[in-house]
């Protein structure tokens, strides 16, 4: 595994004007619209949002693993400058694992239940590298050692069900890292774990990134996780990016009312219902994607929505240097 | 506000599940899911049980509801002992103790209208006339923030948050004194979690209901609780007033939990250790203090002698040889 310089300037992954649609019984509807971002080596981009906001669809599209009913209807996904979306199937398979790899939320369903951990990793290695079984196995042990799997030799001979949740997630990360990918996509990597194990896995992900200089995209609904690992953050709502900023700008001065609402909805240290503290709830629920309101999708739930918000969708604009938001208010900010 | 006399007192509760093996299905061991848990709950109070998966927090809640059979211990409710959880006593006791489940998708019958779901407890216990029950349903729906005109809809027509409101309305139907809330918001989106937590707080203030909350989310626990019990492998290792537990955790396990929670402050990140530290299983409980395999303070004493939960000056109880 090579050690690359952290946070270089050239984006290793660039997504431009990405639209994803789902074919439903009553025609297609968009689930992701006009998504765009870049990630550099050594950088961690977090994509935050609630269920149905399009964050997982975005992640799956980056690996060209969208489910049958969904397809990319516009846009480009550039990995080191090459368009991943127009590549032939064989090259895509080569690049998956070598250039870009994914850590899934639930390792128990993502790992093959009838293959030993070591075999699964070795199989992935052999798919990408011309090497003997023995070399592949050695690489698997190296990868398990890298993710600080206790007793890696023994664990390599075990099946996924024999491991605890935390160890399974370590095995999954080892599998993703086995072929030295440049980009790691992690979709809710700690959501299924206990808080103590979550802390270990987040610690591990940060450690590995520092050592290996991978570009990371972490998909999560949890602002706590974001606060621990992100360099930059994208907030999604109803299939669109509504805010993008550095982690500090976002936590210090959130602009979009949805971001502000999300932050207020999480109980803060020291907050107590007993003392009459109330959580800032966002009224209502996320609108269905096949029936989005005409203007800003958040307008029906927004405390500051005006007539303009209900009629016209606000574009994403730079409100402060490096801090983008899609909101008609705050234009003077 | 909580008054002083305990409404519920749980003494040495045990739930052991047998492990059977071989053709004769002989019992070869036991999973001690709950292994000697004692606590009290006052009227209008919220006590939260926290801990990692497998610590017995949910099983404790289910055992108190009679949904799993306790294998030992005493439960007193409002001064009366609930002996052996027999059918007749259970019926009366259950009227006053209700449960809200974690998953609002699987805990509501998809073939029943919301009206029938919420009215079911009233029907089962034969409370009121038909008209009174219908009126009660409308009141309950309004109370939890649902429109009464949606009473003829089915659960799938509601969002997750609304479904959790239906579950809460059903739990409130019999005007219970205690609601066991088993991870009541963990299946919900953040913005909807806040709505439900606010609703639970409002209901407690207006109706004086006590909650026994089970949660793995320390932020939620700090927000809703008056007191907190930290569980590890079937036992309580620390219990006390919320402020004490959060501002000055004493048990090394409580400290570990607090340290593991995300900071929510990018300028003061925790530097989490990546080292693996796995939870031992309840089938093979370590000797002595069960936490000694993970504890930075562990000594030979901890490996041999199981520390008992003892009262400390500041109103907390703690099971640790070194604190």
XYZ file of C-alpha atoms in Angstrom:
656
model
C 0.000 0.000 0.000
C 1.579 3.266 -1.049
C 1.557 6.367 1.060
C 0.359 9.298 -0.967
C 0.532 12.958 -0.002
C -2.577 14.098 1.834
C -5.070 16.587 0.389
C -3.650 17.381 -3.054
C -5.311 20.036 -5.183
C -6.420 17.947 -8.164
C -9.834 16.372 -7.699
C -9.595 12.639 -8.067
C -13.350 12.373 -8.449
C -15.586 14.965 -10.089
C -19.342 14.625 -10.453
C -21.046 17.019 -12.858
C -24.744 17.654 -13.406
C -25.768 14.194 -12.252
C -29.457 13.289 -12.653
C -30.792 9.926 -11.543
C -34.311 8.747 -12.353
C -36.434 5.859 -11.176
C -38.971 4.231 -13.457
C -42.193 3.938 -11.514
C -45.574 2.501 -12.484
C -46.712 5.989 -13.510
C -43.610 7.040 -15.426
C -40.135 8.145 -14.382
C -39.401 10.581 -11.633
C -36.092 12.138 -10.564
C -34.457 10.935 -7.334
C -31.252 12.961 -7.735
C -31.074 16.210 -9.684
C -28.157 18.397 -10.705
C -25.762 16.791 -8.256
C -22.204 18.078 -8.547
C -19.123 17.842 -6.368
C -15.413 17.071 -6.388
C -13.233 15.158 -3.965
C -9.467 15.356 -3.680
C -6.997 12.786 -2.416
C -6.860 12.816 1.369
C -10.156 14.622 1.675
C -13.368 13.448 3.362
C -16.610 14.696 1.910
C -19.750 13.903 3.901
C -23.129 13.779 2.213
C -25.866 14.237 4.820
C -29.600 13.945 4.582
C -32.619 11.973 5.708
C -34.093 8.874 4.129
C -35.202 9.480 0.554
C -32.977 12.519 -0.007
C -30.990 10.691 -2.705
C -27.719 10.271 -0.827
C -27.529 6.497 -1.174
C -28.584 6.636 -4.840
C -25.766 9.105 -5.427
C -23.325 6.720 -3.723
C -24.481 3.708 -5.741
C -24.263 5.641 -9.003
C -20.605 6.426 -8.283
C -19.869 2.696 -8.505
C -22.373 2.105 -11.290
C -24.295 -0.154 -8.948
C -27.714 1.471 -9.241
C -30.667 -0.911 -8.861
C -32.494 -2.097 -11.976
C -35.259 0.495 -11.797
C -32.891 3.456 -11.526
C -30.621 4.973 -14.139
C -28.417 8.007 -14.642
C -30.260 10.252 -17.076
C -27.676 13.025 -17.320
C -24.280 14.083 -16.078
C -20.721 12.830 -15.837
C -18.723 10.980 -13.194
C -15.034 11.662 -13.791
C -12.470 9.472 -12.055
C -9.005 10.876 -12.634
C -10.485 12.749 -15.567
C -12.031 9.704 -17.312
C -15.808 9.413 -17.605
C -16.808 6.349 -15.606
C -20.353 6.409 -16.986
C -19.376 5.851 -20.621
C -16.835 3.106 -19.926
C -17.387 -0.449 -21.102
C -18.513 -3.050 -18.585
C -15.101 -4.744 -18.472
C -13.240 -1.548 -17.648
C -15.845 -0.658 -15.045
C -15.172 -3.981 -13.333
C -11.452 -3.302 -13.440
C -11.883 0.116 -11.918
C -14.248 -1.012 -9.185
C -11.932 -2.026 -6.399
C -8.781 -0.586 -8.020
C -9.906 3.027 -8.306
C -13.124 3.221 -6.353
C -14.505 0.923 -3.678
C -17.455 0.864 -1.355
C -18.055 0.117 2.309
C -21.686 -0.816 2.845
C -23.846 -0.204 5.879
C -24.652 -3.784 6.724
C -21.619 -6.055 6.369
C -23.725 -9.128 7.085
C -25.622 -8.683 3.823
C -22.704 -7.246 1.840
C -20.285 -10.076 2.658
C -20.728 -13.508 1.110
C -22.021 -15.745 3.927
C -20.553 -18.993 2.560
C -17.002 -17.774 1.885
C -14.342 -17.408 4.554
C -13.279 -13.802 5.156
C -9.766 -14.387 3.819
C -11.086 -16.092 0.667
C -13.406 -13.185 -0.087
C -10.605 -10.680 0.122
C -8.199 -12.898 -1.837
C -10.821 -13.399 -4.534
C -11.140 -9.621 -4.931
C -7.363 -9.288 -5.120
C -7.080 -11.973 -7.788
C -9.770 -10.313 -9.853
C -7.552 -7.252 -10.180
C -4.012 -8.548 -9.923
C -2.195 -11.315 -11.638
C -0.964 -13.235 -8.634
C -0.949 -16.680 -7.088
C -3.519 -17.845 -4.575
C -0.849 -17.728 -1.939
C 0.078 -14.123 -2.739
C -3.588 -13.144 -2.731
C -4.064 -14.805 0.623
C -1.039 -12.972 1.986
C -2.515 -9.707 0.703
C -5.775 -10.558 2.497
C -3.940 -11.023 5.783
C -2.137 -7.708 5.186
C -5.446 -5.969 4.615
C -6.932 -7.501 7.778
C -3.848 -6.404 9.702
C -4.206 -2.920 8.269
C -7.746 -2.632 9.660
C -6.437 -3.830 13.047
C -8.422 -7.031 12.994
C -7.394 -8.886 16.128
C -5.749 -12.216 15.285
C -5.942 -11.679 11.501
C -4.663 -15.146 10.500
C -7.390 -16.898 12.450
C -10.120 -14.427 11.436
C -9.241 -14.947 7.764
C -10.349 -18.563 8.166
C -13.725 -17.672 9.671
C -17.091 -17.041 8.078
C -18.868 -13.663 8.385
C -21.426 -15.012 10.882
C -18.629 -15.991 13.250
C -17.539 -12.372 13.658
C -19.069 -9.649 15.796
C -20.635 -6.616 14.117
C -17.550 -4.475 14.641
C -15.197 -7.136 13.284
C -17.449 -7.722 10.297
C -17.250 -4.036 9.481
C -13.466 -4.238 9.775
C -13.487 -7.188 7.353
C -15.634 -5.149 4.979
C -13.187 -2.237 5.136
C -10.293 -4.646 4.538
C -12.136 -5.959 1.475
C -12.637 -2.421 0.169
C -8.979 -1.518 0.749
C -7.442 -4.735 -0.563
C -6.661 -3.319 -4.019
C -5.499 0.137 -2.917
C -8.435 2.154 -4.280
C -8.022 5.906 -4.690
C -11.603 6.626 -3.678
C -13.628 5.030 -0.893
C -17.375 5.459 -0.670
C -18.799 4.569 2.743
C -22.584 4.380 2.980
C -23.648 4.702 6.630
C -20.663 2.590 7.711
C -21.434 2.792 11.433
C -25.217 3.060 11.561
C -25.724 -0.588 12.485
C -23.078 -0.499 15.229
C -23.033 0.263 18.934
C -21.668 3.650 19.913
C -18.434 2.183 21.318
C -17.834 0.168 18.160
C -18.857 3.139 16.008
C -16.116 5.162 17.690
C -13.548 2.471 16.848
C -14.631 2.259 13.221
C -14.605 6.057 12.811
C -11.165 6.119 14.432
C -10.032 3.417 12.024
C -11.433 5.190 8.952
C -9.652 8.443 9.926
C -6.375 6.623 10.671
C -6.413 4.776 7.376
C -7.142 7.898 5.432
C -4.236 9.710 7.012
C -1.934 6.806 6.186
C -3.184 5.981 2.707
C -4.335 9.382 1.448
C -7.550 8.048 -0.091
C -10.357 10.358 -1.096
C -13.446 9.526 0.930
C -17.117 10.096 0.523
C -19.088 9.264 3.617
C -22.850 9.060 3.357
C -24.685 9.503 6.637
C -27.797 10.803 8.327
C -25.900 11.475 11.536
C -24.510 14.965 12.123
C -22.498 13.588 15.036
C -20.556 11.352 12.668
C -20.135 14.300 10.302
C -18.731 16.449 13.113
C -16.056 13.820 13.757
C -14.756 13.040 10.266
C -15.766 15.536 7.561
C -13.581 18.090 5.816
C -16.444 19.258 3.639
C -20.174 18.626 3.838
C -23.022 18.480 1.349
C -26.563 18.602 2.717
C -29.189 17.000 0.467
C -32.925 17.421 0.549
C -35.437 15.762 -1.781
C -32.801 14.785 -4.333
C -30.913 18.058 -4.462
C -27.924 19.631 -2.854
C -29.238 22.449 -0.664
C -25.978 23.441 1.018
C -22.253 22.810 0.680
C -19.518 24.166 2.917
C -16.408 23.315 4.856
C -17.154 21.493 8.101
C -16.374 24.611 10.152
C -18.500 26.980 8.055
C -21.377 24.533 8.145
C -21.332 24.008 11.910
C -20.571 27.669 12.736
C -22.918 29.363 10.299
C -25.409 27.034 8.641
C -27.385 28.935 6.017
C -30.162 26.729 4.665
C -33.206 26.519 6.955
C -33.185 22.744 6.513
C -29.592 22.484 7.764
C -30.436 24.788 10.654
C -33.484 22.624 11.428
C -31.450 19.401 11.358
C -28.904 20.833 13.753
C -31.598 22.022 16.149
C -33.342 18.657 16.039
C -30.403 16.826 17.604
C -30.371 17.033 21.417
C -27.372 19.118 22.455
C -25.046 18.324 25.333
C -26.770 19.440 28.504
C -30.220 19.865 26.911
C -32.999 18.492 29.081
C -36.730 18.090 28.557
C -37.076 18.416 32.332
C -35.766 21.972 32.177
C -38.257 22.811 29.456
C -35.703 22.693 26.624
C -37.432 21.884 23.366
C -35.919 20.362 20.295
C -36.375 22.372 17.132
C -38.572 20.005 15.192
C -39.069 20.465 11.497
C -42.829 20.219 11.004
C -44.238 17.789 8.464
C -42.333 15.196 6.490
C -40.213 14.953 3.355
C -42.424 15.281 0.252
C -42.658 12.214 -1.997
C -40.159 12.478 -4.860
C -42.839 11.743 -7.470
C -44.855 14.675 -6.279
C -42.476 17.491 -5.388
C -43.808 20.979 -4.805
C -43.323 23.496 -7.583
C -40.866 25.864 -5.948
C -38.340 25.051 -3.230
C -38.970 21.456 -2.083
C -38.439 22.534 1.531
C -40.891 25.464 1.376
C -43.866 23.554 2.882
C -41.794 22.851 6.025
C -39.793 26.087 6.114
C -40.527 28.654 8.818
C -39.366 31.507 6.563
C -40.978 30.474 3.263
C -42.293 33.302 1.097
C -44.536 33.276 -1.945
C -41.460 33.303 -4.150
C -40.166 30.133 -2.411
C -43.433 28.378 -3.237
C -43.319 29.415 -6.884
C -39.669 29.314 -7.953
C -36.938 26.874 -7.034
C -33.894 28.725 -5.650
C -30.592 27.977 -7.416
C -27.497 26.934 -5.511
C -25.391 30.088 -5.149
C -22.239 31.033 -3.291
C -23.446 32.990 -0.267
C -20.020 33.390 1.290
C -16.654 32.344 -0.124
C -16.749 28.549 -0.428
C -20.174 28.290 1.208
C -23.037 27.454 -1.143
C -26.740 27.252 -0.441
C -29.997 27.058 -2.364
C -32.254 29.546 -0.623
C -33.924 32.794 -1.693
C -33.374 34.274 1.745
C -29.820 35.110 2.808
C -28.997 36.468 -0.631
C -27.332 39.399 1.055
C -25.410 37.270 3.541
C -42.567 16.446 38.422
C -41.687 13.130 39.978
C -43.055 12.562 43.483
C -41.197 10.403 45.964
C -42.873 7.008 46.483
C -41.798 4.479 43.867
C -44.562 3.386 41.543
C -42.584 0.470 40.237
C -39.874 -1.324 42.102
C -37.887 -4.054 40.482
C -35.817 -6.303 42.671
C -33.201 -8.718 41.366
C -34.965 -9.323 38.060
C -33.570 -12.245 36.118
C -34.256 -13.451 32.615
C -32.197 -16.514 31.755
C -32.701 -18.311 28.464
C -31.653 -21.970 28.458
C -29.087 -23.169 25.923
C -29.930 -26.715 24.871
C -27.770 -29.145 22.989
C -27.667 -32.747 21.877
C -30.497 -35.100 20.885
C -32.069 -34.973 24.325
C -32.064 -31.169 24.256
C -30.422 -31.100 27.646
C -29.731 -27.725 29.054
C -26.020 -27.092 28.811
C -25.965 -23.483 29.891
C -27.924 -20.262 30.005
C -27.870 -16.884 28.349
C -28.176 -14.548 31.299
C -29.812 -11.733 29.385
C -30.903 -10.005 32.570
C -29.015 -11.123 35.640
C -30.104 -9.413 38.839
C -31.409 -5.983 37.878
C -32.936 -3.728 40.543
C -34.317 -0.225 40.231
C -37.308 1.910 41.071
C -39.408 4.227 38.977
C -41.456 7.094 40.378
C -44.647 8.597 39.034
C -43.945 11.094 36.272
C -40.284 10.163 36.067
C -38.161 9.013 33.151
C -35.569 6.349 33.822
C -33.465 5.363 30.836
C -31.657 2.068 30.423
C -28.544 2.451 28.272
C -25.856 0.118 27.083
C -24.596 -1.756 24.057
C -26.623 -4.344 22.180
C -26.929 -7.506 24.203
C -26.704 -5.765 27.569
C -30.266 -6.756 28.451
C -31.885 -3.322 28.331
C -34.679 -4.301 25.942
C -35.205 -7.669 27.627
C -35.658 -5.847 30.948
C -38.434 -3.755 29.395
C -40.072 -6.782 27.779
C -39.883 -8.784 31.023
C -41.638 -6.011 32.928
C -44.389 -6.076 30.319
C -44.668 -9.838 30.740
C -43.712 -10.248 27.081
C -40.840 -12.487 28.058
C -41.056 -14.629 31.174
C -38.733 -13.555 33.975
C -36.917 -16.468 35.612
C -36.438 -14.695 38.911
C -36.854 -11.537 40.930
C -39.680 -9.483 42.320
C -41.662 -6.687 40.753
C -43.877 -4.449 42.866
C -46.273 -2.124 41.157
C -47.982 0.540 43.244
C -47.280 -1.494 46.393
C -48.622 -4.801 45.037
C -46.404 -7.648 44.125
C -46.826 -8.997 40.635
C -46.323 -12.636 41.539
C -45.271 -14.857 38.692
C -47.076 -12.704 36.139
C -50.221 -14.841 36.024
C -52.900 -14.073 33.503
C -55.388 -12.358 35.770
C -52.981 -10.079 37.600
C -51.241 -9.337 34.363
C -54.417 -8.058 32.825
C -54.901 -5.418 35.457
C -51.237 -4.552 35.609
C -50.983 -4.242 31.843
C -53.742 -1.684 31.845
C -51.441 0.572 33.777
C -48.228 -0.271 32.008
C -47.980 0.007 28.238
C -45.250 -0.232 25.650
C -44.182 1.700 22.566
C -42.003 -0.339 20.236
C -38.974 0.685 18.234
C -40.201 -0.149 14.790
C -43.419 1.598 13.828
C -43.535 -0.495 10.655
C -43.739 -3.956 12.194
C -45.561 -3.112 15.421
C -48.846 -2.021 13.789
C -51.166 -4.521 12.107
C -51.153 -3.530 8.419
C -54.707 -4.843 7.891
C -56.284 -2.777 10.633
C -57.497 0.749 10.312
C -55.854 3.234 12.627
C -59.176 3.608 14.437
C -59.196 -0.099 15.290
C -55.536 -0.157 16.284
C -55.955 2.668 18.784
C -59.305 1.374 20.061
C -58.083 -2.209 20.559
C -56.866 -1.779 24.159
C -60.227 -0.234 25.105
C -62.094 -3.126 23.459
C -59.917 -5.757 25.119
C -60.422 -4.293 28.563
C -64.090 -3.503 27.877
C -63.848 0.161 28.736
C -66.743 2.529 27.947
C -69.603 2.255 25.473
C -69.011 2.012 21.753
C -69.601 5.739 21.351
C -67.269 6.584 24.216
C -64.541 4.485 22.681
C -64.924 6.188 19.329
C -64.720 9.574 21.021
C -61.646 8.428 22.925
C -59.945 7.462 19.656
C -60.518 10.944 18.251
C -59.167 12.523 21.445
C -56.098 10.313 21.446
C -55.335 11.072 17.820
C -55.560 14.801 18.457
C -53.445 14.386 21.586
C -50.539 12.821 19.650
C -50.798 15.255 16.753
C -52.745 13.184 14.222
C -55.831 14.406 12.396
C -58.869 12.460 13.694
C -60.287 12.380 10.161
C -57.431 10.014 9.230
C -58.875 7.343 11.540
C -60.069 5.190 8.644
C -56.661 5.054 6.992
C -54.319 2.084 7.216
C -50.786 2.227 8.699
C -49.047 2.151 5.306
C -50.687 5.463 4.433
C -48.684 7.174 7.174
C -45.029 8.195 7.413
C -42.688 6.635 9.987
C -43.142 9.492 12.428
C -46.922 9.390 12.120
C -46.884 5.636 12.645
C -44.905 6.122 15.821
C -47.601 8.604 16.895
C -50.213 5.886 16.277
C -48.199 3.527 18.497
C -48.056 6.183 21.204
C -51.812 6.840 20.951
C -52.471 3.102 21.367
C -50.177 3.015 24.411
C -52.009 6.002 25.926
C -55.507 4.600 25.382
C -55.767 2.985 28.828
C -54.307 6.035 30.604
C -51.287 4.063 31.817
C -49.030 5.152 34.658
C -45.932 3.816 32.965
C -44.938 3.530 29.329
C -42.015 1.351 28.390
C -40.458 3.110 25.403
C -38.146 0.671 23.645
C -35.882 2.736 21.352
C -38.883 4.915 20.480
C -37.072 7.120 17.957
C -34.164 5.087 16.663
C -35.977 4.030 13.480
C -36.911 7.621 12.628
C -35.226 10.403 10.680
C -33.565 13.104 12.763
C -36.136 15.821 12.118
C -38.947 13.412 12.972
C -37.121 12.135 16.075
C -37.298 15.640 17.484
C -41.080 15.748 16.926
C -41.564 12.473 18.811
C -39.211 13.415 21.665
C -41.061 16.708 22.097
C -44.371 14.826 22.079
C -43.150 12.383 24.756
C -42.024 15.335 26.897
C -45.406 17.074 26.453
C -47.326 13.936 27.392
C -45.278 13.491 30.534
C -45.853 17.086 31.551
C -49.601 16.981 30.830
C -50.472 13.450 31.937
C -47.775 12.673 34.498
C -46.909 9.388 32.828
C -43.600 7.755 33.778
C -41.297 6.387 31.098
C -38.955 3.479 31.275
C -36.957 4.337 28.181
C -34.568 1.952 26.494
C -32.083 3.643 24.217
C -28.595 3.354 22.821
C -28.489 7.044 21.850
C -26.827 9.037 24.617
C -28.035 12.367 23.214
C -31.631 11.197 23.387
C -31.084 9.729 26.859
C -29.601 12.932 28.228
C -32.492 14.907 26.799
C -35.425 12.808 28.058
C -34.252 11.290 31.358
C -34.425 12.170 35.015
C -32.329 9.180 35.956
C -30.106 6.859 33.957
C -29.123 3.223 34.497
C -26.097 1.962 32.595
C -26.242 -1.751 31.859
C -23.445 -4.138 30.956
C -23.987 -7.835 30.204
C -27.264 -8.137 32.064
C -26.483 -6.002 35.096
C -26.687 -2.382 36.104
C -23.169 -1.035 36.663
C -24.116 2.556 37.444
C -27.433 4.252 38.156
C -28.165 7.770 39.278
C -29.482 11.225 38.484
C -28.969 12.155 34.842
C -26.808 15.228 35.573
C -24.404 13.196 37.693
C -24.075 10.379 35.187
C -23.459 12.729 32.262
C -21.264 15.347 33.899
C -19.249 13.003 36.096
C -19.479 9.380 34.985
C -17.826 7.118 37.536
C -17.926 3.589 36.214
C -15.179 3.000 33.626
C -17.835 1.568 31.310
C -19.995 4.688 31.600
C -16.884 6.721 30.826
C -16.228 4.593 27.756
C -19.792 5.155 26.526
C -19.556 8.916 27.033
C -16.178 9.071 25.309
C -17.523 7.136 22.341
C -20.398 9.505 21.594
C -19.626 11.904 18.735
C -18.690 15.427 19.804
C -21.012 17.430 17.528
C -18.196 19.962 17.546
C -15.699 19.746 14.682
C -13.234 21.940 16.584
C -13.120 19.526 19.500
C -13.121 16.148 17.864
C -12.597 13.064 19.962
C -9.576 11.224 18.731
C -11.187 7.828 18.661
C -8.940 4.838 19.042
C -9.163 2.371 16.184
C -8.241 -0.540 18.411
C -10.712 -3.384 18.487
C -12.469 -3.848 21.777
C -15.271 -6.309 21.412
C -18.209 -6.895 23.658
C -18.072 -10.319 25.323
C -21.197 -12.404 24.838
C -23.793 -12.930 27.551
C -23.353 -16.696 27.134
C -19.763 -16.482 28.345
C -19.826 -13.854 30.997
C -16.286 -13.031 32.128
C -15.409 -13.915 35.729
C -15.487 -11.316 38.474
C -16.443 -7.903 37.133
C -17.765 -8.653 33.626
C -16.213 -5.426 32.322
C -12.645 -6.329 33.373
C -11.759 -7.558 29.851
C -12.155 -4.010 28.539
C -11.384 -1.940 31.621
C -8.255 0.203 31.905
C -8.429 -0.009 35.711
C -8.816 -3.786 35.953
C -6.731 -5.566 38.571
C -6.576 -9.097 39.843
C -9.381 -8.308 42.274
C -11.666 -7.384 39.355
C -10.949 -10.687 37.636
C -11.925 -12.632 40.753
C -14.591 -10.717 42.642
C -17.800 -9.409 41.153
C -18.351 -5.876 42.518
C -21.815 -5.212 43.949
C -23.895 -2.156 43.196
C -23.481 0.121 46.232
C -24.869 3.553 47.062
C -22.541 6.547 46.946
C -22.894 9.966 48.582
C -24.147 11.821 45.540
C -27.266 9.716 44.991
C -25.770 7.267 42.559
C -25.147 3.566 42.861
C -22.019 2.077 41.390
C -20.510 -1.387 40.917
C -16.747 -0.888 40.726
C -13.867 -1.882 43.011
C -11.808 1.156 42.088
C -14.226 4.067 42.098
